[in-house]
Amino acid sequence: MDRTIALTRLDKGKVAMIEEINLDNLTKKRLMALGLLPGSRLKVLKIAPLKGAILVDVGGRPLAISRDVAEKISVEEVE
Amino acid sequence: MKEIRIGLIGIPNSGKSTIFNKLTGVYQIIGNWPGKTVETLERVAEFKGKQFSLIDFPGTQTLTPTSMEEEIARQCMIENRPDVIIQVASAIDLERSIYLSLELIELEIPIVVALNQFDEAIKLGFEIDAKKLSEILGVPVVPTVAIKGEGIDKLVDEAFDLAHSRSKGKIMVDKDIKPQINKVMSIIKGFLPDRYPSEWFAIKLFEEDSWVAKKIDELDVENRLRGVLEEEKAFIKKSTGLSPSLFIVNKRRLIAEKIANEVRKIKPVSRSRLIESLDSLSTSFYGYPLLAVVIATIFVVTLGVGLLFRDMVSYLFFELSSYFAFNIANPLLGAILSGVQLSLLVGLSFIIPVVFLFHFFFSLLDDSGYLPRAAFLIDKAMRRIGLNGKAFIPLLLGYGCNVPACVTCRVLEGEKQRFVTALMITLIPCASRMIIIYGLIAIYIGMVTALGIYLFNLFVVLLIGMIVGSSVDLRCESIGLVMVLPPYRAPLLKNALKKTWARAKDFVYLAMPIIIIGTVLLKILEIAGIMEHLNALFNPLFVGIFGLPGYVLSFLLFGAIRKEFALVFLMTTLNGNPLSYLSPNQIIIFTLITLFYIPCIATFTTLLRELRLNRTLIIAGINLLIAIIVGFSAHVILPLIGWPYPKRL
């Protein structure tokens, strides 16, 4: 069963592993340098009200990501 | 002996500016959000008897540039190689700091790592083995607490030793693809000038770095490079399943994470309840009213205290002027004396309290770490315009002063995004224009109208952002928000005061003398009868379009130097009593025009540097057009709706 979903569909508090990032290479590199890369774990800390940006914990630091960017990040929930 | 050149670099929020200040004694703005060092400066510095030249690079997450300031940082580092680089690493953001260390080591410049914010890391329960980190990276690592000056001596000593020994760290990213990189390196090596590190160039060719590819093209490297490069790339892709550029970035990140986990032990600690709840409040739904309250408080307190101060100063001036009654027969001398007196009164009572208070509050806000949280909340709305949440920070700073706000646009990704944001900033009423709103509207018309003008202005700013944003097709270029939130920090009063002074001192040293001289000149023009000519010349135009007397043109001309001059010269020319010369409607129209008509000289020159001539002229043109439309509409509409209400007098 394929359990891969977009990061935007994760609820607050959920932990997931990044499967794939479907963005242009430059944005992808930037995300990777900040710790968002396939295989790394993240936790959804907060979703801005009114379906806004998403705050995730990566490597112990909070990272804010626009919703349209988060939509392009596929993750698999682990907990 | 040749003076050694030390470069200073670090990821945003690592405390780099603080270390810079300790090394040079110069006060540079420190704030708690990404992107303060806005220019790459080289200056001679002296620390405890050691002389060196210090190059300050803007804060950068990685050496793969995505924003203009990162591009500047990197080019400067390669073309203008320092002897040694001090990398300010953040002990609370170890992975990202190590990532940058790895990239710097690849550049083959000797580096020393300042493991800064060591005290904050301990508070967060991080125990970091600096010695082990140093062994793994192969470079010296010095734990520092920059804000208290701890570890700086050792850091400078290490930098000096390193400048002589020139020992470099170990390049690690090439481990699995060494043969491929070596092959490319052997081809380009003979063609690269000495200052270019050949392995770094080879790695960057695999990373498909556009700047490096261009450099290699310019160097006329053998034709077979292209074929070999493609072949080796294909090999990496086949054996790893990833494109080479992503493979390398991925690898570097994994190495950084592995090293961080090896040298760091994490002990669970409980965070302060207050900070915890403040953090969760400011990013929740209640963050919106909180943001409104924060901004409203700044404005209300500034205006309130400003009004109080003005009454005190005016009273003092009245008392004093009764001692020095000006009964001077010589009209020229009389004009000079009354000019000086009026400009001092206006400068001291109108401007100083507002400028200082406003910058003080913004400094507190800046240091606290609140702004990136507001950016997170507001991201969705900014995406509607085509910008991202990060653009909110320069826009908000624009309310303080347009100049640093425009420079701050460098942290934004994409040229169009920078252009649209800069345009919006020039329309935002900075502290100088706040003085006009306060000095003319709040005092003579009323607080409700002053507030209305702010709201109307905000409406225009957003409207223009939307119109221009969609006409330059912003969406196709601007990437979404990806931003690390710094932790909340209690702002230090000392820092905030220093920063206030750094931002407001221009007014005391530069603006005040110009105000005095300009006022005296205008007074002389007045007694010489030249004002009447000017009046007559522009009267038909101004009366026709805006319903304003022609002489306001001279105030607007002065306002182009600094916006508050428009108010100051209006007040001094009209003898401190505008209502006896202008109707309330005329005052509103004049104020509206001053909000929009042109970026002041300082903003204009900043824009020239940031965006080049044609875009600066486009921005100035749009400003003027808006001013004419708004001024004319106000002239037509205000009498129809019977504003201002309630009428004074």
XYZ file of C-alpha atoms in Angstrom:
728
model
C 0.000 0.000 0.000
C 1.333 3.395 -0.927
C 1.185 5.651 2.093
C 2.918 8.596 0.508
C 1.075 11.890 1.009
C 1.814 15.583 0.553
C 3.312 17.322 3.576
C 0.286 19.607 3.658
C -1.938 16.651 4.509
C -0.096 15.830 7.714
C -1.795 16.907 10.906
C -0.131 18.925 13.618
C 2.107 16.803 15.832
C 2.669 14.057 13.270
C 6.123 12.749 12.453
C 6.992 11.738 8.925
C 9.876 10.832 6.678
C 10.493 12.717 3.462
C 10.073 10.564 0.366
C 10.501 12.975 -2.477
C 10.701 16.675 -3.265
C 9.059 17.609 -6.564
C 10.485 21.053 -7.119
C 13.003 22.718 -9.399
C 16.616 21.885 -8.618
C 17.514 25.248 -7.122
C 14.688 25.193 -4.582
C 15.433 21.558 -3.918
C 19.068 22.302 -3.138
C 18.046 25.064 -0.811
C 15.638 22.791 1.036
C 18.269 20.078 1.254
C 20.869 22.420 2.695
C 18.346 23.382 5.366
C 17.829 19.724 6.205
C 14.790 18.799 4.127
C 15.982 15.857 2.095
C 14.690 12.439 1.197
C 15.069 10.176 4.188
C 15.117 12.875 6.842
C 12.480 13.047 9.539
C 10.306 15.995 10.289
C 7.579 16.820 12.743
C 4.719 19.195 12.014
C 4.832 21.775 14.792
C 2.206 24.140 13.592
C 0.024 25.069 10.685
C -0.608 28.784 10.267
C -4.305 29.667 10.670
C -6.576 29.663 7.613
C -4.533 26.940 5.915
C -1.380 29.016 5.784
C 2.311 28.176 5.968
C 3.572 25.107 7.804
C 6.085 25.032 10.628
C 8.111 21.849 10.868
C 10.861 20.668 13.157
C 13.899 19.477 11.243
C 16.986 18.517 13.204
C 15.723 20.305 16.304
C 15.106 23.670 14.645
C 11.805 25.167 13.503
C 11.541 25.774 9.770
C 8.679 27.734 8.183
C 7.567 26.554 4.735
C 4.987 28.093 2.420
C 1.992 25.880 1.740
C 2.628 25.750 -2.010
C 6.184 24.513 -1.362
C 4.996 21.983 1.216
C 2.490 20.628 -1.301
C 5.404 19.502 -3.440
C 7.058 17.556 -0.653
C 5.874 13.950 -0.395
C 6.217 12.281 2.968
C 5.343 9.036 4.633
C 3.931 9.161 8.122
C 5.921 7.150 10.628
C 4.095 7.607 13.930
C 54.979 42.177 6.839
C 51.862 42.008 4.748
C 48.696 42.663 6.690
C 46.585 39.541 6.966
C 43.058 39.555 5.612
C 40.402 37.794 7.651
C 36.974 36.993 6.248
C 33.976 36.709 8.544
C 31.053 34.553 7.511
C 28.213 32.664 9.155
C 24.678 31.427 8.743
C 21.970 33.988 9.615
C 21.369 34.365 13.346
C 24.687 32.866 14.364
C 25.842 36.057 16.063
C 28.208 37.088 13.307
C 27.419 40.797 13.644
C 28.209 40.631 17.359
C 31.618 39.101 16.676
C 32.177 41.711 13.987
C 31.514 44.440 16.540
C 33.854 42.874 19.084
C 36.607 42.713 16.481
C 36.238 46.255 15.188
C 34.545 48.184 17.959
C 32.228 49.629 15.322
C 28.574 49.418 16.063
C 26.740 47.404 13.477
C 23.051 46.713 13.659
C 22.407 43.389 15.385
C 18.930 41.962 15.064
C 17.206 38.675 15.505
C 16.178 37.777 11.982
C 17.957 36.746 8.827
C 19.905 39.230 6.742
C 21.450 42.178 8.557
C 24.864 42.366 6.986
C 23.839 43.887 3.761
C 27.083 44.837 2.197
C 30.430 43.193 1.971
C 32.812 45.567 3.651
C 36.540 45.349 4.085
C 38.009 47.450 6.802
C 41.143 47.709 8.872
C 40.585 46.410 12.362
C 42.655 46.128 15.483
C 42.057 43.709 18.304
C 44.314 43.814 21.371
C 47.259 45.203 19.412
C 46.856 42.870 16.445
C 46.160 44.624 13.170
C 44.368 42.969 10.311
C 41.883 43.741 7.636
C 38.433 42.315 8.147
C 36.032 41.404 5.363
C 32.460 41.062 6.501
C 30.371 38.731 4.355
C 26.585 38.759 4.487
C 24.947 35.936 6.388
C 24.424 32.941 4.153
C 22.904 29.510 4.699
C 24.980 27.840 2.024
C 27.464 28.710 -0.671
C 24.880 27.741 -3.281
C 23.396 31.155 -3.822
C 19.639 31.631 -4.164
C 19.391 35.247 -3.079
C 21.390 38.235 -4.186
C 23.247 38.641 -0.919
C 24.407 35.038 -1.043
C 25.594 35.569 -4.603
C 27.565 38.623 -3.486
C 29.066 36.744 -0.558
C 30.270 33.897 -2.678
C 31.694 35.868 -5.571
C 33.577 38.080 -3.194
C 34.988 35.052 -1.392
C 36.303 33.444 -4.571
C 37.528 36.513 -6.428
C 38.907 38.273 -3.411
C 40.215 35.401 -1.310
C 40.899 36.219 2.323
C 43.962 34.591 3.970
C 41.774 32.994 6.581
C 38.062 32.806 7.265
C 36.432 32.939 10.663
C 33.206 31.015 10.325
C 30.728 31.940 13.032
C 28.858 28.696 13.680
C 25.771 28.481 15.803
C 25.928 25.896 18.572
C 22.132 25.810 18.539
C 22.007 25.206 14.805
C 24.850 22.767 14.444
C 23.823 20.836 11.311
C 23.411 23.928 9.173
C 26.615 25.437 10.534
C 28.610 22.288 9.786
C 27.101 22.224 6.303
C 28.582 25.667 5.685
C 31.924 24.570 7.226
C 32.075 21.690 4.749
C 31.478 24.061 1.861
C 34.107 26.520 3.101
C 36.642 23.717 3.474
C 35.968 22.743 -0.141
C 36.996 26.283 -1.110
C 40.482 25.469 0.232
C 40.700 28.578 2.364
C 42.011 28.019 5.926
C 39.069 28.367 8.304
C 38.641 28.652 12.042
C 35.195 27.905 13.450
C 33.791 30.094 16.219
C 31.267 27.835 17.896
C 29.076 30.692 19.021
C 25.975 30.869 21.239
C 27.618 28.195 23.346
C 25.724 29.377 26.429
C 22.363 29.232 24.673
C 23.144 25.699 23.527
C 23.819 24.634 27.115
C 20.491 26.144 28.138
C 18.790 24.097 25.440
C 20.511 20.959 26.771
C 23.113 20.615 24.003
C 26.519 19.418 25.105
C 28.992 19.866 22.271
C 32.495 18.420 22.130
C 34.396 21.209 20.346
C 37.658 19.248 20.360
C 36.085 16.292 18.624
C 34.448 18.580 16.063
C 37.834 20.129 15.384
C 39.411 16.694 14.862
C 36.702 15.553 12.458
C 36.715 18.725 10.354
C 40.461 19.205 10.545
C 40.120 22.880 11.452
C 40.387 24.735 14.783
C 37.093 25.153 16.664
C 36.773 27.776 19.411
C 33.659 27.887 21.631
C 32.495 31.500 22.000
C 29.793 33.562 23.645
C 30.126 36.642 21.471
C 27.619 38.792 23.290
C 29.765 38.535 26.458
C 33.056 38.608 24.569
C 34.029 35.082 25.685
C 36.439 33.200 23.453
C 37.186 36.114 21.135
C 40.872 36.374 22.185
C 41.454 32.724 21.423
C 39.590 33.054 18.140
C 41.831 35.869 16.930
C 44.971 33.970 18.025
C 43.863 30.903 16.083
C 43.082 33.005 13.018
C 46.568 34.537 13.105
C 48.259 31.140 13.543
C 46.227 29.780 10.680
C 47.079 32.681 8.392
C 50.721 31.641 8.726
C 50.454 27.857 8.814
C 47.752 27.937 6.114
C 46.561 24.494 7.152
C 43.250 23.516 5.643
C 40.438 21.163 6.531
C 39.571 17.823 4.981
C 37.269 17.757 1.998
C 34.721 15.023 2.683
C 31.917 15.323 0.190
C 33.876 13.642 -2.626
C 34.330 10.340 -0.799
C 32.179 8.145 -3.046
C 32.804 9.972 -6.303
C 36.527 10.690 -6.031
C 37.550 9.180 -9.425
C 34.863 11.148 -11.249
C 35.830 14.436 -9.619
C 39.550 13.791 -10.150
C 39.011 13.190 -13.841
C 37.268 16.539 -14.330
C 39.738 18.276 -12.043
C 42.723 17.066 -14.081
C 41.240 18.643 -17.203
C 40.385 22.051 -15.764
C 43.426 22.385 -13.501
C 45.804 23.774 -16.111
C 43.332 26.417 -17.190
C 42.340 27.834 -13.822
C 44.144 30.879 -12.425
C 45.951 30.124 -9.146
C 43.365 31.789 -6.968
C 40.654 29.361 -8.100
C 40.546 26.108 -6.105
C 40.427 23.360 -8.724
C 38.678 20.656 -6.732
C 35.969 23.110 -5.730
C 35.459 24.035 -9.383
C 35.206 20.360 -10.294
C 32.657 19.685 -7.540
C 30.637 22.717 -8.573
C 30.598 21.565 -12.188
C 28.940 18.373 -10.987
C 26.561 20.487 -8.923
C 25.604 22.354 -12.120
C 26.460 25.699 -10.601
C 25.668 28.359 -13.206
C 28.314 30.868 -12.114
C 31.073 28.238 -12.204
C 29.885 26.934 -15.579
C 30.084 30.470 -16.936
C 33.598 30.973 -15.553
C 34.749 27.729 -17.147
C 33.246 28.811 -20.470
C 35.152 32.085 -20.291
C 38.415 30.246 -19.634
C 38.342 28.325 -22.910
C 38.940 24.932 -21.357
C 39.579 22.019 -23.726
C 36.573 20.804 -25.637
C 36.765 17.311 -24.260
C 35.684 18.635 -20.816
C 32.060 18.710 -21.889
C 32.058 15.091 -23.032
C 33.923 13.815 -19.978
C 31.670 15.758 -17.627
C 28.507 14.364 -19.216
C 29.904 10.862 -19.113
C 30.851 11.052 -15.448
C 27.535 12.649 -14.537
C 25.708 9.828 -16.247
C 27.831 7.336 -14.309
C 26.948 8.947 -10.959
C 23.307 9.069 -11.894
C 23.325 5.403 -12.802
C 25.195 4.195 -9.737
C 23.437 6.374 -7.123
C 20.010 6.882 -8.654
C 20.288 10.635 -8.020
C 21.294 13.466 -10.301
C 24.912 14.415 -9.435
C 23.969 17.867 -8.148
C 21.400 16.481 -5.744
C 23.689 13.604 -4.815
C 26.379 16.057 -3.692
C 24.056 18.349 -1.735
C 22.447 15.311 -0.147
C 25.817 13.835 0.739
C 27.042 17.056 2.313
C 23.914 17.325 4.400
C 24.155 13.708 5.543
C 27.801 14.232 6.518
C 26.817 17.374 8.441
C 24.090 15.486 10.290
C 26.399 12.599 11.073
C 29.098 14.903 12.448
C 26.564 16.886 14.482
C 25.241 13.719 16.073
C 28.762 12.510 16.846
C 29.855 15.653 18.666
C 26.586 16.627 20.343
C 24.798 15.079 23.277
C 21.255 16.222 23.928
C 19.939 16.354 27.454
C 16.244 17.065 27.796
C 15.559 20.431 29.429
C 12.301 22.205 29.950
C 12.002 25.511 28.175
C 10.755 28.542 30.025
C 6.966 28.398 30.244
C 6.627 32.065 29.368
C 8.695 31.806 26.180
C 6.931 28.567 25.287
C 3.479 30.113 25.533
C 4.565 33.338 23.839
C 5.945 31.264 20.989
C 2.759 29.274 20.603
C 0.557 32.373 20.959
C 2.428 34.371 18.326
C 2.137 31.631 15.714
C -1.499 30.698 16.415
C -4.694 32.393 15.302
C -4.298 34.872 18.170
C -1.057 35.926 16.529
C -3.051 38.161 14.159
C -4.652 40.312 16.848
C -1.307 40.226 18.673
C 0.422 41.597 15.577
C -2.191 44.337 15.271
C -1.809 45.209 18.955
C 1.995 45.296 18.727
C 1.977 47.618 15.718
C -0.829 49.812 17.088
C 0.969 50.132 20.438
C 4.129 51.331 18.730
C 2.209 53.981 16.808
C -0.024 55.152 19.669
C 2.761 55.370 22.245
C 5.067 57.150 19.805
C 2.402 59.669 18.853
C 1.167 60.104 22.428
C 4.582 60.702 23.945
C 5.455 62.822 20.906
C 2.479 65.117 21.527
C 3.370 65.440 25.210
C 6.955 66.279 24.346
C 5.832 68.830 21.795
C 3.704 70.690 24.339
C 6.623 70.804 26.750
C 9.077 72.078 24.149
C 6.662 74.678 22.791
C 6.014 75.937 26.305
C 9.739 76.209 26.967
C 10.240 78.076 23.719
C 7.503 80.546 24.583
C 9.062 81.181 27.967
C 12.481 81.636 26.434
C 11.401 83.798 23.513
C 9.790 86.298 25.872
C 13.296 86.909 27.239
C 14.763 87.374 23.807
C 12.175 89.463 22.008
C 13.289 89.944 18.445
C 12.957 93.624 17.781
C 15.601 93.756 15.157
C 15.481 96.566 12.637
C 17.599 94.898 9.945
C 15.160 92.671 7.981
C 17.891 90.280 6.830
C 19.153 89.680 10.364
C 15.573 89.386 11.532
C 14.864 86.735 8.883
C 17.935 84.744 9.880
C 17.130 84.831 13.598
C 13.480 83.935 13.201
C 14.456 81.169 10.774
C 16.856 79.633 13.288
C 14.341 79.917 16.077
C 11.497 78.355 14.106
C 13.564 75.481 12.754
C 14.888 74.628 16.218
C 11.372 74.657 17.595
C 10.003 72.441 14.850
C 13.004 70.102 14.851
C 13.061 69.602 18.598
C 9.341 69.384 19.189
C 8.128 67.507 16.132
C 10.853 65.278 14.945
C 13.273 64.176 17.599
C 10.761 62.465 19.910
C 9.023 60.656 17.061
C 12.195 59.508 15.324
C 13.843 58.253 18.494
C 10.815 56.516 19.962
C 9.896 54.872 16.708
C 13.346 53.503 16.045
C 13.580 52.382 19.669
C 10.430 50.278 19.426
C 11.474 48.802 16.105
C 14.851 47.892 17.573
C 13.176 46.008 20.420
C 10.969 44.196 17.936
C 13.933 43.426 15.726
C 15.983 41.878 18.552
C 13.199 39.791 20.032
C 12.809 37.289 17.209
C 9.179 38.211 16.775
C 9.357 39.372 13.155
C 10.012 35.944 11.548
C 6.979 34.611 13.432
C 4.853 37.372 12.002
C 6.295 36.477 8.588
C 5.176 32.874 9.117
C 1.623 33.984 9.959
C 1.355 36.436 7.123
C 2.879 34.123 4.495
C -0.463 33.066 3.078
C -1.601 36.638 2.469
C 1.764 37.527 0.937
C 1.550 34.520 -1.384
C -1.696 36.000 -2.697
C 0.256 38.987 -3.988
C 2.927 36.619 -5.266
C 5.472 37.450 -2.564
C 6.306 35.250 0.403
C 6.155 35.820 4.153
C 9.779 36.889 4.296
C 8.893 40.039 2.300
C 6.768 41.108 5.259
C 9.921 41.908 7.264
C 11.318 44.575 4.883
C 7.808 45.963 4.413
C 7.316 46.367 8.159
C 10.807 47.854 8.534
C 9.740 50.352 5.857
C 7.560 51.994 8.486
C 10.776 52.866 10.320
C 12.935 53.941 7.389
C 12.729 53.026 3.707
C 16.499 52.901 3.250
C 17.412 49.826 5.341
C 14.110 48.282 4.278
C 15.099 48.496 0.599
C 18.527 47.054 1.325
C 16.884 44.230 3.250
C 15.092 43.196 0.051
C 18.325 41.372 -0.735
C 17.256 38.506 1.489
C 14.400 37.845 -0.934
C 14.774 35.314 -3.710
C 14.217 36.478 -7.263
C 14.605 39.813 -9.022
C 10.901 40.439 -9.558
C 10.144 39.788 -5.941
C 12.801 42.295 -4.915
C 11.457 44.880 -7.356
C 7.821 44.607 -6.264
C 8.755 44.632 -2.586
C 11.009 47.682 -3.047
C 8.218 49.499 -4.887
C 5.779 48.741 -2.075
C 8.328 49.924 0.503
C 8.708 53.331 -1.161
C 4.962 53.865 -0.732
C 5.019 52.976 2.963
C 5.064 55.999 5.279
C 8.414 55.854 7.078
C 9.093 57.646 10.379
C 9.713 60.852 8.406
C 6.298 60.702 6.773
C 4.817 59.676 10.101
C 6.064 63.028 11.361
C 4.090 64.745 8.613
C 0.948 62.766 9.394
C 1.451 63.522 13.057
C 2.470 67.162 12.683
C -0.263 68.110 10.244
C -3.095 65.615 10.532
C -3.022 64.338 14.128
C -2.525 67.833 15.521
C -4.666 69.996 13.243
C -7.305 67.592 11.920
C -7.617 64.747 14.402
C -6.503 61.243 15.281
C -9.321 59.547 13.344
C -8.200 61.152 10.101
C -4.563 60.250 10.857
C -5.559 56.625 11.303
C -7.686 56.808 8.174
C -4.682 58.009 6.201
C -2.634 55.041 7.421
C -5.363 52.612 6.407
C -5.843 54.299 3.049
C -2.092 54.125 2.499
C -2.030 50.420 3.353
C -4.823 49.878 0.849
C -2.833 51.667 -1.872
C 0.347 49.702 -1.022
C -1.445 46.354 -1.302
C -3.330 47.386 -4.430
C -0.151 48.508 -6.187
C 1.629 45.339 -5.022
C -1.130 43.263 -6.550
C -1.354 45.204 -9.827
C 2.393 45.400 -10.420
C 2.939 41.879 -9.055
C 0.568 40.366 -11.586
C 1.788 42.545 -14.464
C 5.418 41.409 -14.042
C 4.269 37.823 -13.648
C 5.726 37.475 -10.187
C 4.271 34.052 -9.534
C 6.354 32.221 -12.103
C 9.560 33.245 -10.405
C 9.047 33.680 -6.704
C 9.663 30.644 -4.606
C 7.786 30.076 -1.413
C 8.909 30.690 2.095
C 11.598 28.441 3.534
C 12.935 30.110 6.639
C 14.493 29.025 9.915
C 12.791 30.639 12.899
C 15.315 31.996 15.394
C 14.522 31.424 19.075
C 12.886 34.188 21.058
C 15.391 36.284 22.922
C 14.772 38.932 25.530
C 15.976 42.137 23.836
C 18.761 43.896 25.721
C 18.008 47.523 26.512
C 21.620 48.488 25.847
C 21.514 46.958 22.361
C 18.200 48.593 21.546
C 19.443 52.009 22.656
C 22.645 51.644 20.643
C 20.672 50.632 17.592
C 18.226 53.507 18.029
C 21.116 55.919 18.146
C 22.761 54.308 15.095
C 19.562 54.782 13.120
C 18.480 58.185 14.431
C 21.828 59.984 14.651
C 21.643 60.992 11.004
C 18.803 63.231 11.920
C 20.767 65.101 14.557
C 23.983 65.422 12.555
C 22.742 65.707 8.985
C 19.136 66.796 8.913
C 19.104 69.418 11.653
C 21.767 71.653 10.023
C 19.998 71.390 6.641
C 16.696 72.300 8.257
C 18.193 75.391 9.881
C 19.986 76.559 6.737
C 16.980 75.807 4.513
C 14.571 77.636 6.777
C 16.784 80.694 6.873
C 17.077 80.594 3.058
C 13.316 80.358 2.648
C 12.835 83.283 5.037
C 15.271 85.337 2.992
C 13.489 84.363 -0.241
C 10.283 85.432 1.403
C 11.454 88.922 2.351
C 13.103 89.296 -1.063
C 9.731 88.642 -2.679
C 10.840 85.568 -4.607
C 8.247 83.377 -2.949
C 5.574 85.442 -4.603
C 7.019 84.741 -8.039
C 7.214 81.046 -7.371
C 3.690 81.142 -6.087
C 2.437 82.891 -9.200
C 4.270 80.553 -11.544
C 2.888 77.292 -10.210
C -0.379 78.554 -8.851
C -2.600 77.684 -11.848
C -1.238 74.136 -12.055
C -1.499 73.342 -8.352
C -4.816 75.092 -7.827
C -6.272 73.364 -10.873
C -5.219 69.816 -10.038
C -4.991 69.704 -6.263
C -6.655 72.896 -5.029
C -3.361 73.818 -3.351
C -1.461 77.129 -3.532
C 1.620 77.038 -5.830
C 4.109 77.725 -3.039
C 3.700 74.192 -1.663
C 5.959 73.143 -4.533
C 8.959 74.466 -2.628
C 8.016 72.332 0.392
C 7.729 69.284 -1.847
C 11.147 70.006 -3.332
C 12.683 70.078 0.126
C 10.691 66.973 0.996
C 12.545 65.100 -1.718
C 15.714 65.566 0.344
C 14.097 64.216 3.483
C 10.379 63.725 3.711
C 9.896 65.548 7.014
C 11.425 68.696 5.466
C 8.140 69.155 3.620
C 6.454 69.594 6.991
C 9.229 71.611 8.550
C 9.361 74.177 5.743
C 5.601 74.362 5.555
C 5.463 75.095 9.275
C 8.284 77.618 9.286
C 6.966 79.405 6.196
C 3.436 79.559 7.546
C 4.760 80.786 10.894
C 3.830 77.620 12.735
C 0.146 78.020 12.095
C -0.958 76.194 8.942
C -4.694 76.479 9.636
C -4.632 80.219 9.146
C -3.276 79.723 5.615
C -4.683 76.373 4.482
C -8.075 74.726 4.867
C -8.300 71.305 6.566
C -8.962 69.721 3.171
C -5.880 71.337 1.701
C -3.835 70.003 4.603
C -5.128 66.482 3.971
C -4.416 66.710 0.232
C -0.920 68.037 0.859
C -0.224 65.200 3.316
C -1.484 62.571 0.886
C 0.783 63.915 -1.843
C 3.840 63.876 0.436
C 3.173 60.223 1.272
C 3.530 59.037 -2.296
C 5.160 61.561 -4.612
C 8.802 60.487 -4.747
C 11.344 58.369 -2.851
C 13.609 60.668 -0.810
C 17.210 61.111 -1.988
C 18.600 58.466 0.381
C 16.027 55.897 -0.728
C 16.583 56.836 -4.364
C 20.338 56.254 -4.174
C 19.785 53.000 -2.318
C 17.402 51.839 -5.040
C 19.932 52.796 -7.710
C 22.472 50.546 -6.078
C 20.052 47.694 -5.487
C 17.968 47.729 -8.670
C 19.855 49.813 -11.243
C 18.693 52.964 -13.008
C 15.753 51.879 -15.157
C 13.893 50.106 -12.364
C 14.561 52.971 -9.964
C 13.083 55.403 -12.485
C 10.069 53.136 -12.964
C 9.506 53.123 -9.195
C 9.868 56.923 -8.980
C 7.485 57.312 -11.939
C 4.866 55.072 -10.340
C 5.219 57.054 -7.099
C 4.611 60.355 -8.870
C 1.672 58.983 -10.812
C 0.035 57.672 -7.633
C 0.559 61.041 -5.916
C -1.105 62.909 -8.783
C -4.053 60.504 -8.951
C -4.523 60.412 -5.170
C -4.105 64.202 -4.792
C -6.546 64.966 -7.580
C -9.102 62.408 -6.371
C -8.903 63.786 -2.843
C -9.418 67.310 -4.191
C -12.593 66.150 -5.966
C -13.956 63.679 -3.416
C -13.210 65.237 -0.012
C -15.649 68.180 -0.406
C -18.351 65.784 -1.655
C -18.245 63.568 1.429
C -17.851 66.479 3.826
C -14.606 65.237 5.379
C -12.927 66.136 7.698
C -15.378 65.616 10.462
C -15.704 66.931 13.118
C -14.528 70.274 11.826
C -12.123 72.208 13.984
C -12.555 75.936 14.664
